[in-house]
mmCIF file of C-alpha atoms in Angstrom:
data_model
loop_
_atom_site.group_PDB
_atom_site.id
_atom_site.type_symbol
_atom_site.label_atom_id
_atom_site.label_comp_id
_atom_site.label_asym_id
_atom_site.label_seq_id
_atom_site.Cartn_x
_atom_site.Cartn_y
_atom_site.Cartn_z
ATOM 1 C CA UNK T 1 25.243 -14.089 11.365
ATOM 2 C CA UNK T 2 21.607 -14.159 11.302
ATOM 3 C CA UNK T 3 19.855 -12.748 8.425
ATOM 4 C CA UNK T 4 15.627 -12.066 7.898
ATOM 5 C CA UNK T 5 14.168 -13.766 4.778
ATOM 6 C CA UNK T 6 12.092 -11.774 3.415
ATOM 7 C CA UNK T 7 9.792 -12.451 -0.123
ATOM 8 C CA UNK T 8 9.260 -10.348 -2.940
ATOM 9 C CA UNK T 9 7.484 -10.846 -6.069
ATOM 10 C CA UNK T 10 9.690 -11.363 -9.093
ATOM 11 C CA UNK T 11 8.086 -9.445 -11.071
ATOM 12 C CA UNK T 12 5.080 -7.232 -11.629
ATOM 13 C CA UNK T 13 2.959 -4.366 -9.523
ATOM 14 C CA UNK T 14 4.655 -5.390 -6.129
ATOM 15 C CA UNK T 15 8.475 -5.809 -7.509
ATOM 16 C CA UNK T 16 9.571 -2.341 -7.663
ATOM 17 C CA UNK T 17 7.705 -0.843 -5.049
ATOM 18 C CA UNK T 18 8.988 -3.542 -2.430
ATOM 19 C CA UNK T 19 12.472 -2.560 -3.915
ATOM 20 C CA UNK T 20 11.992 0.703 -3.682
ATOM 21 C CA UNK T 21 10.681 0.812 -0.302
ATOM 22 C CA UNK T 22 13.841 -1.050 1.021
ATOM 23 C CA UNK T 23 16.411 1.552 -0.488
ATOM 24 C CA UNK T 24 14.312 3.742 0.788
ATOM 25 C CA UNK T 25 15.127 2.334 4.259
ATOM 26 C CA UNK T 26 18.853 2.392 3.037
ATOM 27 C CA UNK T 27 19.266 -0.521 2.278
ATOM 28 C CA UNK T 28 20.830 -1.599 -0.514
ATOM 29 C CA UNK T 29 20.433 -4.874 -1.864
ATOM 30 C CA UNK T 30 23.199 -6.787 -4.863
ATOM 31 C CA UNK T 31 20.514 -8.281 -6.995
ATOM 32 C CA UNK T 32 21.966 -9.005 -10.307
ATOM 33 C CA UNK T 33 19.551 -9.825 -13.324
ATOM 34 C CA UNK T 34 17.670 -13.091 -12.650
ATOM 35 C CA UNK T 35 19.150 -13.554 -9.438
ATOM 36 C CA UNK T 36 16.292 -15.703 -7.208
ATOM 37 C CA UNK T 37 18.069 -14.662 -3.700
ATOM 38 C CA UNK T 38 19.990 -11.337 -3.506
ATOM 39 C CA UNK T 39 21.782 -10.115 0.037
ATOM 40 C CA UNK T 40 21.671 -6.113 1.265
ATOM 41 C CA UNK T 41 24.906 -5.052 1.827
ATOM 42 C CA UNK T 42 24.594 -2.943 4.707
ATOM 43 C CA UNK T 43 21.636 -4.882 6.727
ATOM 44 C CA UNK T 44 21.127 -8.277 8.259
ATOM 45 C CA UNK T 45 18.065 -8.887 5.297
ATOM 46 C CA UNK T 46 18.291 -11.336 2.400
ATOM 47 C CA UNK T 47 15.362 -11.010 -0.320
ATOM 48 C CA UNK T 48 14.226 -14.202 -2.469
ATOM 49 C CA UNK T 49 12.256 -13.201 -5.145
ATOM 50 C CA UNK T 50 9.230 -15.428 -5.796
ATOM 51 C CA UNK T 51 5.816 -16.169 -7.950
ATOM 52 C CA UNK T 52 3.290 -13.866 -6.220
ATOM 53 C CA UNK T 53 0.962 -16.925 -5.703
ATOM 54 C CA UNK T 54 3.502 -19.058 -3.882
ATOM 55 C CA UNK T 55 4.735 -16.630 -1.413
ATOM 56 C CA UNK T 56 2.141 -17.400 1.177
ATOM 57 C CA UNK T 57 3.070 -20.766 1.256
ATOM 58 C CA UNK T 58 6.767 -19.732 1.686
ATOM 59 C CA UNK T 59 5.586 -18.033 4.875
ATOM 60 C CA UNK T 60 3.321 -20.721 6.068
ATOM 61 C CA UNK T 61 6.476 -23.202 5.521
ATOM 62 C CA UNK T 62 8.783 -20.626 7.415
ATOM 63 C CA UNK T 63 10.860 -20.730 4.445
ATOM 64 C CA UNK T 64 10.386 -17.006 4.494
ATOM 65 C CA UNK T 65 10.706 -15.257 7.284
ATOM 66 C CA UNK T 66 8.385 -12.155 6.183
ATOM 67 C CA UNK T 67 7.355 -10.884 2.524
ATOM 68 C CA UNK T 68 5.874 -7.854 0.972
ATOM 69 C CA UNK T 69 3.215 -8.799 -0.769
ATOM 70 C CA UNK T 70 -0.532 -8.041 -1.900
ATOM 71 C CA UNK T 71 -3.039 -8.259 0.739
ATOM 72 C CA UNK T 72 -5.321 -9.637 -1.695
ATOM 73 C CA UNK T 73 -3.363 -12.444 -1.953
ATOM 74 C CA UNK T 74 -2.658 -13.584 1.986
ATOM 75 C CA UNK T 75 -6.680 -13.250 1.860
ATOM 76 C CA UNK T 76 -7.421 -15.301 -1.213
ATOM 77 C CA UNK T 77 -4.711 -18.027 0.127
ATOM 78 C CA UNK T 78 -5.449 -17.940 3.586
ATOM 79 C CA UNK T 79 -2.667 -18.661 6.182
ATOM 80 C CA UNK T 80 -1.715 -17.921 9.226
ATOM 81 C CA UNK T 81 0.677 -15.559 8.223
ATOM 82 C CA UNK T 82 0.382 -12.040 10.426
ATOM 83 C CA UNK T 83 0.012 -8.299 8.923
ATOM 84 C CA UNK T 84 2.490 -6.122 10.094
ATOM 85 C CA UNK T 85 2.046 -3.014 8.475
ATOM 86 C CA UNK T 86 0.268 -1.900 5.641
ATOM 87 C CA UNK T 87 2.048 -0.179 2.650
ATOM 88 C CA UNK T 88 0.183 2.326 0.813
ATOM 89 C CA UNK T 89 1.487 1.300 -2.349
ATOM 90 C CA UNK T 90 0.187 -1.112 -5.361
ATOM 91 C CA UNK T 91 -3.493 -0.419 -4.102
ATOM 92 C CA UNK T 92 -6.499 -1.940 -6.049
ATOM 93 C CA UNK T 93 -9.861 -3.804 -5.543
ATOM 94 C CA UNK T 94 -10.812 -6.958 -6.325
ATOM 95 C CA UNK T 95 -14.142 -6.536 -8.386
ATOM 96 C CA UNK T 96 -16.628 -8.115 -10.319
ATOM 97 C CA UNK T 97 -17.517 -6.848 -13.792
ATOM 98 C CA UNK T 98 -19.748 -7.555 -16.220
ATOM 99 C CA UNK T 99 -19.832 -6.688 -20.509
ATOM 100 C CA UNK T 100 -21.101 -2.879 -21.338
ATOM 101 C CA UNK T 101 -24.440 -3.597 -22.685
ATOM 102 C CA UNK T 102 -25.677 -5.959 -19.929
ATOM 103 C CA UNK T 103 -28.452 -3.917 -17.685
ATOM 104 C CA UNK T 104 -27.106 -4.975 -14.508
ATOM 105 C CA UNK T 105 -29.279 -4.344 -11.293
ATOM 106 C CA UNK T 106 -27.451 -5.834 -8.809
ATOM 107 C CA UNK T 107 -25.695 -9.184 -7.488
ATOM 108 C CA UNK T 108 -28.342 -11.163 -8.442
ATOM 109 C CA UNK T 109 -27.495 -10.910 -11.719
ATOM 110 C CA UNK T 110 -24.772 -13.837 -11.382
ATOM 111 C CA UNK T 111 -27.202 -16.111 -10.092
ATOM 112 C CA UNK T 112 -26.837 -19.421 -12.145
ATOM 113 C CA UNK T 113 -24.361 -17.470 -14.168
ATOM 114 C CA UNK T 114 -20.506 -18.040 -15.087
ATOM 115 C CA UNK T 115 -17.791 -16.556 -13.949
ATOM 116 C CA UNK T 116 -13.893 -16.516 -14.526
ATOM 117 C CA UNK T 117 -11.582 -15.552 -11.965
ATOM 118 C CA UNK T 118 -8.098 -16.387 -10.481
ATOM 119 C CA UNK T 119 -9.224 -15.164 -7.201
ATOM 120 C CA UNK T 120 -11.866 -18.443 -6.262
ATOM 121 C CA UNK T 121 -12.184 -18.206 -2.969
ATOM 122 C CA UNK T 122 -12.696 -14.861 -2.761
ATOM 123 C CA UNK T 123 -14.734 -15.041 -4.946
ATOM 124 C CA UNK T 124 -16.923 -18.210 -3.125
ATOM 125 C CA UNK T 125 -17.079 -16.068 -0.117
ATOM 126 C CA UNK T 126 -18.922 -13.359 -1.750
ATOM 127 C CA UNK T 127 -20.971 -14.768 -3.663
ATOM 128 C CA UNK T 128 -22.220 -17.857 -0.128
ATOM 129 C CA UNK T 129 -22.690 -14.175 1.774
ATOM 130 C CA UNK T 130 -25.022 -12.935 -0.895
ATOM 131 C CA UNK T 131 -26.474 -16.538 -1.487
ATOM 132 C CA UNK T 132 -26.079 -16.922 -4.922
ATOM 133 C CA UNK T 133 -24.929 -19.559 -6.818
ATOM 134 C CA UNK T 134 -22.634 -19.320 -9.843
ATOM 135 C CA UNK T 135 -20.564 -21.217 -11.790
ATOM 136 C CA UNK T 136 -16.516 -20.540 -11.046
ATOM 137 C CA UNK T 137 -14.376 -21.166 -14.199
ATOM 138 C CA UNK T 138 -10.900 -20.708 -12.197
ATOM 139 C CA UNK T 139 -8.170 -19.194 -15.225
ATOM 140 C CA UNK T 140 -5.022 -18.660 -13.966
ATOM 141 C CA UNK T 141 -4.452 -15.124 -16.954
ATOM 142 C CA UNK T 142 -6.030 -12.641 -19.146
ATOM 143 C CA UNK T 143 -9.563 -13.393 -17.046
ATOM 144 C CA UNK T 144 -11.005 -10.094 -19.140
ATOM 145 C CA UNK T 145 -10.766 -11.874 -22.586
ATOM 146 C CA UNK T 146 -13.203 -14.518 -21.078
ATOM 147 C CA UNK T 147 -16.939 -12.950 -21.593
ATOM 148 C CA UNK T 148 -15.906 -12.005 -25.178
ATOM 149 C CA UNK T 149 -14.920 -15.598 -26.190
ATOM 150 C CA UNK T 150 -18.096 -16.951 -24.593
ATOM 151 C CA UNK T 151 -16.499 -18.588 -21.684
ATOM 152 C CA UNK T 152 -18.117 -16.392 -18.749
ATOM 153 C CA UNK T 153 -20.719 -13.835 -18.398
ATOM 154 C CA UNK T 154 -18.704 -12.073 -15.695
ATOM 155 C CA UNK T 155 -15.344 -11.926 -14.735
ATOM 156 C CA UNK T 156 -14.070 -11.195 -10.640
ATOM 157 C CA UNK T 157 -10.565 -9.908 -10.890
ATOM 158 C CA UNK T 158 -8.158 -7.384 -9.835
ATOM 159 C CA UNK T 159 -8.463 -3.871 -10.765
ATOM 160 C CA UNK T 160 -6.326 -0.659 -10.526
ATOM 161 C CA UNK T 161 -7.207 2.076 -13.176
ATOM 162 C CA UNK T 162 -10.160 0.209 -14.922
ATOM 163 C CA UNK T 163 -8.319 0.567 -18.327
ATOM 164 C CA UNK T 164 -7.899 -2.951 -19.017
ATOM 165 C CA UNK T 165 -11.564 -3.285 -18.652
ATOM 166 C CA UNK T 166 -12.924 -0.716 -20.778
ATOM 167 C CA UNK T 167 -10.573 -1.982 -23.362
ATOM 168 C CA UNK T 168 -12.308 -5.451 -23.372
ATOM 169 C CA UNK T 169 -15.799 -3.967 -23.024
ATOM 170 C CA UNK T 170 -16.403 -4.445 -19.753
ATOM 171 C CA UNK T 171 -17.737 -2.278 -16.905
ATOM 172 C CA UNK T 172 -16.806 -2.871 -13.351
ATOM 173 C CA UNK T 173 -20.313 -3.673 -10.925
ATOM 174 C CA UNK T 174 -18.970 -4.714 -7.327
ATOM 175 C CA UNK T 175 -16.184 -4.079 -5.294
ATOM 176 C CA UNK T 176 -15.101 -7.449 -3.353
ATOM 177 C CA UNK T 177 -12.467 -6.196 -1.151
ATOM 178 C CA UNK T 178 -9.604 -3.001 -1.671
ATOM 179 C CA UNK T 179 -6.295 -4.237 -1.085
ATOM 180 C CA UNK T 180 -2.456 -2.707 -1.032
ATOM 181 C CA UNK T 181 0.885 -3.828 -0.597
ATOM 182 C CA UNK T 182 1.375 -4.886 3.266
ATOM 183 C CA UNK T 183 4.332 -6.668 5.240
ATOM 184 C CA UNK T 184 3.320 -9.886 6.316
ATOM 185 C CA UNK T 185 5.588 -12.174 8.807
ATOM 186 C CA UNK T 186 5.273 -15.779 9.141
ATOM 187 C CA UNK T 187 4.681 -17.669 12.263
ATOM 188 C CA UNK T 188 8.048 -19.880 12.489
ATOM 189 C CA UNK T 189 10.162 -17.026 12.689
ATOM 190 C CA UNK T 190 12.675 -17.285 14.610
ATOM 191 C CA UNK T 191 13.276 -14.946 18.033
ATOM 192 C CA UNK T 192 16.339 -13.906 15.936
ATOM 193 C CA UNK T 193 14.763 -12.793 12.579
ATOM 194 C CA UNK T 194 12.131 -11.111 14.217
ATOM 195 C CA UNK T 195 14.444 -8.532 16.062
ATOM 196 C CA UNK T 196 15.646 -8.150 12.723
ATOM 197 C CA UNK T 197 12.331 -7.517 11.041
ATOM 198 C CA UNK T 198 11.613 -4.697 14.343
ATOM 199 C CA UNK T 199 14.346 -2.951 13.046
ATOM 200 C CA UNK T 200 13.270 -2.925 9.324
ATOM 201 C CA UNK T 201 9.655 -1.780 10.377
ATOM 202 C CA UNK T 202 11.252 1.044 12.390
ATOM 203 C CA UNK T 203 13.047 2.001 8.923
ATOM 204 C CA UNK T 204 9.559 1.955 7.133
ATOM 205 C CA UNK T 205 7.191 3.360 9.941
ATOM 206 C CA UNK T 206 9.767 6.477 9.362
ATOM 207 C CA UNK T 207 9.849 5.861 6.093
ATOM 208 C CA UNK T 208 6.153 5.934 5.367
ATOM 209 C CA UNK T 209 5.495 8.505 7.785
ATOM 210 C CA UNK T 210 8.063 11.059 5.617
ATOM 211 C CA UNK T 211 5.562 10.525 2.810
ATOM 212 C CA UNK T 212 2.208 11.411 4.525
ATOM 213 C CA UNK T 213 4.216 14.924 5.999
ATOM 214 C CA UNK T 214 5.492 17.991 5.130
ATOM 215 C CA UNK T 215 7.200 20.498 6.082
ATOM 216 C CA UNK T 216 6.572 24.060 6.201
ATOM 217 C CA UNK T 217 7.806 27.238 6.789
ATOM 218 C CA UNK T 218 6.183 30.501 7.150
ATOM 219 C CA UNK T 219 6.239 34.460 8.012
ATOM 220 C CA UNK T 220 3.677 34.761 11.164
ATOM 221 C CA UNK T 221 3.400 38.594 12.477
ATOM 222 C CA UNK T 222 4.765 38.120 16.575
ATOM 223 C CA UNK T 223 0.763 39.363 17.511
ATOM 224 C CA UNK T 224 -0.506 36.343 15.420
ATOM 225 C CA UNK T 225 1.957 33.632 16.362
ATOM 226 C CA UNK T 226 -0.524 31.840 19.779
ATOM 227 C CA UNK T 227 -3.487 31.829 17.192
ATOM 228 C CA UNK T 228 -1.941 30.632 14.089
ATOM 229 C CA UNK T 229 0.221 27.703 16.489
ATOM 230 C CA UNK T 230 -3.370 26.896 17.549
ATOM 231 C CA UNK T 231 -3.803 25.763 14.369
ATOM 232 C CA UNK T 232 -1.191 23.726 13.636
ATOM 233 C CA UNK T 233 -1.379 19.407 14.297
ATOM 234 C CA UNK T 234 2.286 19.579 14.971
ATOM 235 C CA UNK T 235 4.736 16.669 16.895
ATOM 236 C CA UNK T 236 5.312 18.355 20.011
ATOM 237 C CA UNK T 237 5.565 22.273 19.332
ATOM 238 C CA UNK T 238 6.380 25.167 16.217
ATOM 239 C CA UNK T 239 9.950 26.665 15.765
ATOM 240 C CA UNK T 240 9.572 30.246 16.318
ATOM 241 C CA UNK T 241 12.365 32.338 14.498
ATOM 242 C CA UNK T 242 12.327 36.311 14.578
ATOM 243 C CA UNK T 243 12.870 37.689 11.442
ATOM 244 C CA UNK T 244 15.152 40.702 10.618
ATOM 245 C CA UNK T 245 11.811 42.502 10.045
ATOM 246 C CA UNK T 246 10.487 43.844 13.629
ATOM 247 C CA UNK T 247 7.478 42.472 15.283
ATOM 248 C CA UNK T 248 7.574 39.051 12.762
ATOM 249 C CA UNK T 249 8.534 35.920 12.820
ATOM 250 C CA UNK T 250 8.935 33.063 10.762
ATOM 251 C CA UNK T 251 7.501 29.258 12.068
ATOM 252 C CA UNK T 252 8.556 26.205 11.328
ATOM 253 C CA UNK T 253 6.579 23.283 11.787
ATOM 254 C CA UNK T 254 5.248 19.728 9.909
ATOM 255 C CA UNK T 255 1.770 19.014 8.538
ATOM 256 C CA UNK T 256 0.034 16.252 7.393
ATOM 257 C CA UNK T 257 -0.386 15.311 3.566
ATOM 258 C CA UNK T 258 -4.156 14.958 3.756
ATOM 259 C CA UNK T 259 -4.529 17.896 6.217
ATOM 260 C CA UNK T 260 -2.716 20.269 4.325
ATOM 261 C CA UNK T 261 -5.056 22.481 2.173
ATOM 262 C CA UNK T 262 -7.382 22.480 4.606
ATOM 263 C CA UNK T 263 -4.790 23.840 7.524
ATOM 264 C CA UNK T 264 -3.239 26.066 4.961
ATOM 265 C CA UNK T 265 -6.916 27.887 4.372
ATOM 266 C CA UNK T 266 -6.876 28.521 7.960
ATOM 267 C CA UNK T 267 -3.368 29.618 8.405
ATOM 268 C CA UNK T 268 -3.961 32.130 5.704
ATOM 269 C CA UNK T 269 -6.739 33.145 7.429
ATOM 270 C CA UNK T 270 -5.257 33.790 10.898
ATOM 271 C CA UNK T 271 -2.333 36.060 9.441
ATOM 272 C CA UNK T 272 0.707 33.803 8.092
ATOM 273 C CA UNK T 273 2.355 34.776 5.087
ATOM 274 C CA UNK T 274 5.259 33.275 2.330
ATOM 275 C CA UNK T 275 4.133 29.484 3.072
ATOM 276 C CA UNK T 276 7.118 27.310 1.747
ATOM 277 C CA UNK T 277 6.738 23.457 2.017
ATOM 278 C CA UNK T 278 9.763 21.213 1.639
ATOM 279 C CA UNK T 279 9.838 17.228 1.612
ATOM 280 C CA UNK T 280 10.557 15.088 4.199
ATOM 281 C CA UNK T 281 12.888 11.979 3.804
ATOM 282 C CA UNK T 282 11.840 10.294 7.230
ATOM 283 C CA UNK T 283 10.251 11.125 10.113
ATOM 284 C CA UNK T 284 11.607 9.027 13.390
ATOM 285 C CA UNK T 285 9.010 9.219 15.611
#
């Protein structure tokens, strides 16, 4: 039987999102501690868990058939590996960042300067667009730790909350590129795999969809119920309920997450009354 490859990273930001994401699809996977290749039990999908850095060259090789991984990394090792869908989770930036006490005015300031990074190319492409010359000290760890021991007046590296930088006196001074967790396929899949991997991104469009909705309820009085529906960015239409309480009725319907206060202002507005919101698990669209 034919099973989709797909690569995670062993450990780290990506590892338990990716795994959570998949059980979240309902799958569930017999990974044992320091297992390198774990089978789901219920779904044609084996996982190998790999070293971030070498997953894009398991998809170029076809060794994997697709991986979640950071976009960051399929652009800093390009390939011709193809995003399938984006993620939402693990986001960050890839910056550049410079000690607390230096009066930085702009880019320029790395001109002729040294920097440490593990992201090089990235890093090479900024800085030929902006046409500035630096020196690249490429360090494959702990990259902040490098102005304070002299080696680099800058550093260009990942960051998420901007802790890890404040803690080494540093202050972040460009953005590079924003990046998040993505699915990525590789070109030698086979016709086989990839029916296989249409049927896992159906699992995590719904999936990811659930997460970005809600669902709410609400007491609308029968009078009110055309103006407040007006209102409401719904799939197809409300559920209209009457209550036991004469000329009202309560509406059921889904919102989105970044839409919600905003619709729920209006909705107020217009007459509805006892807004509940419950979670979603998935929404199959």
């Amino acid at each position: 039987m034919s099973r989709l490859k797909i690569a995670v990273q062993k450990s780290g930001r990506l590892n338990q999102g990716s795994i959570q994401l998949l059980k979240d699809c309902g799958i569930v996977i017999d990974n044992g501690k320091d297992q390198l290749k774990a089978p789901a039990r219920n779904f044609p999908l084996e996982i190998l868990f790999l070293r971030n850095a070498d997953i894009p060259q398991y998809l170029e090789d076809g060794v994997a058939d697709a991986a979640i991984i950071g976009e960051n990394v399929l652009i800093e090792k390009p390939n011709k590996a193809e995003v399938v869908q984006k993620l939402g989770f693990s986001r960050c930036r890839l910056s550049l960042a410079v000690p607390k006490n230096v009066d930085y005015a702009g880019a320029e300031y790395f001109e002729g300067k040294k920097i440490a990074t593990s992201y090089p190319y990235t890093l090479q492409t900024f800085l030929d667009k902006k046409g500035i010359k630096a020196e690249i000290h490429v360090i494959s760890g702990s990259v902040e730790i490098a102005p304070n021991i002299g080696l680099a007046d800058g550093i260009c590296d990942i960051v998420s909350s901007g802790s890890t930088l404040f803690k080494n006196g540093l202050k972040e001074v460009e953005t590079l590129l924003k990046s998040e967790a993505v699915l990525a396929k590789s070109q030698k899949i086979s016709a086989e795999a990839d029916e296989i991997l249409q049927k896992l991104l159906f699992r995590i469009r719904a999936v990811l969809e659930a997460q970005n909705t809600k669902y709410i309820l609400m007491n609308v009085p029968n009078d009110k119920i055309e103006e407040v529906s007006a209102l409401l960015p719904v799939l197809k239409s409300p559920t209209i309920m009457p209550l036991k309480q004469k000329g009202w009725s309560s509406l059921h319907t889904v919102i989105k997450e970044d839409t919600f206060w905003e619709v729920i202002d209006k909705l107020k507005a217009a007459g509805a009354e006892g807004i509940l919101t419950i979670p979603i698990g998935k929404v199959v669209l």
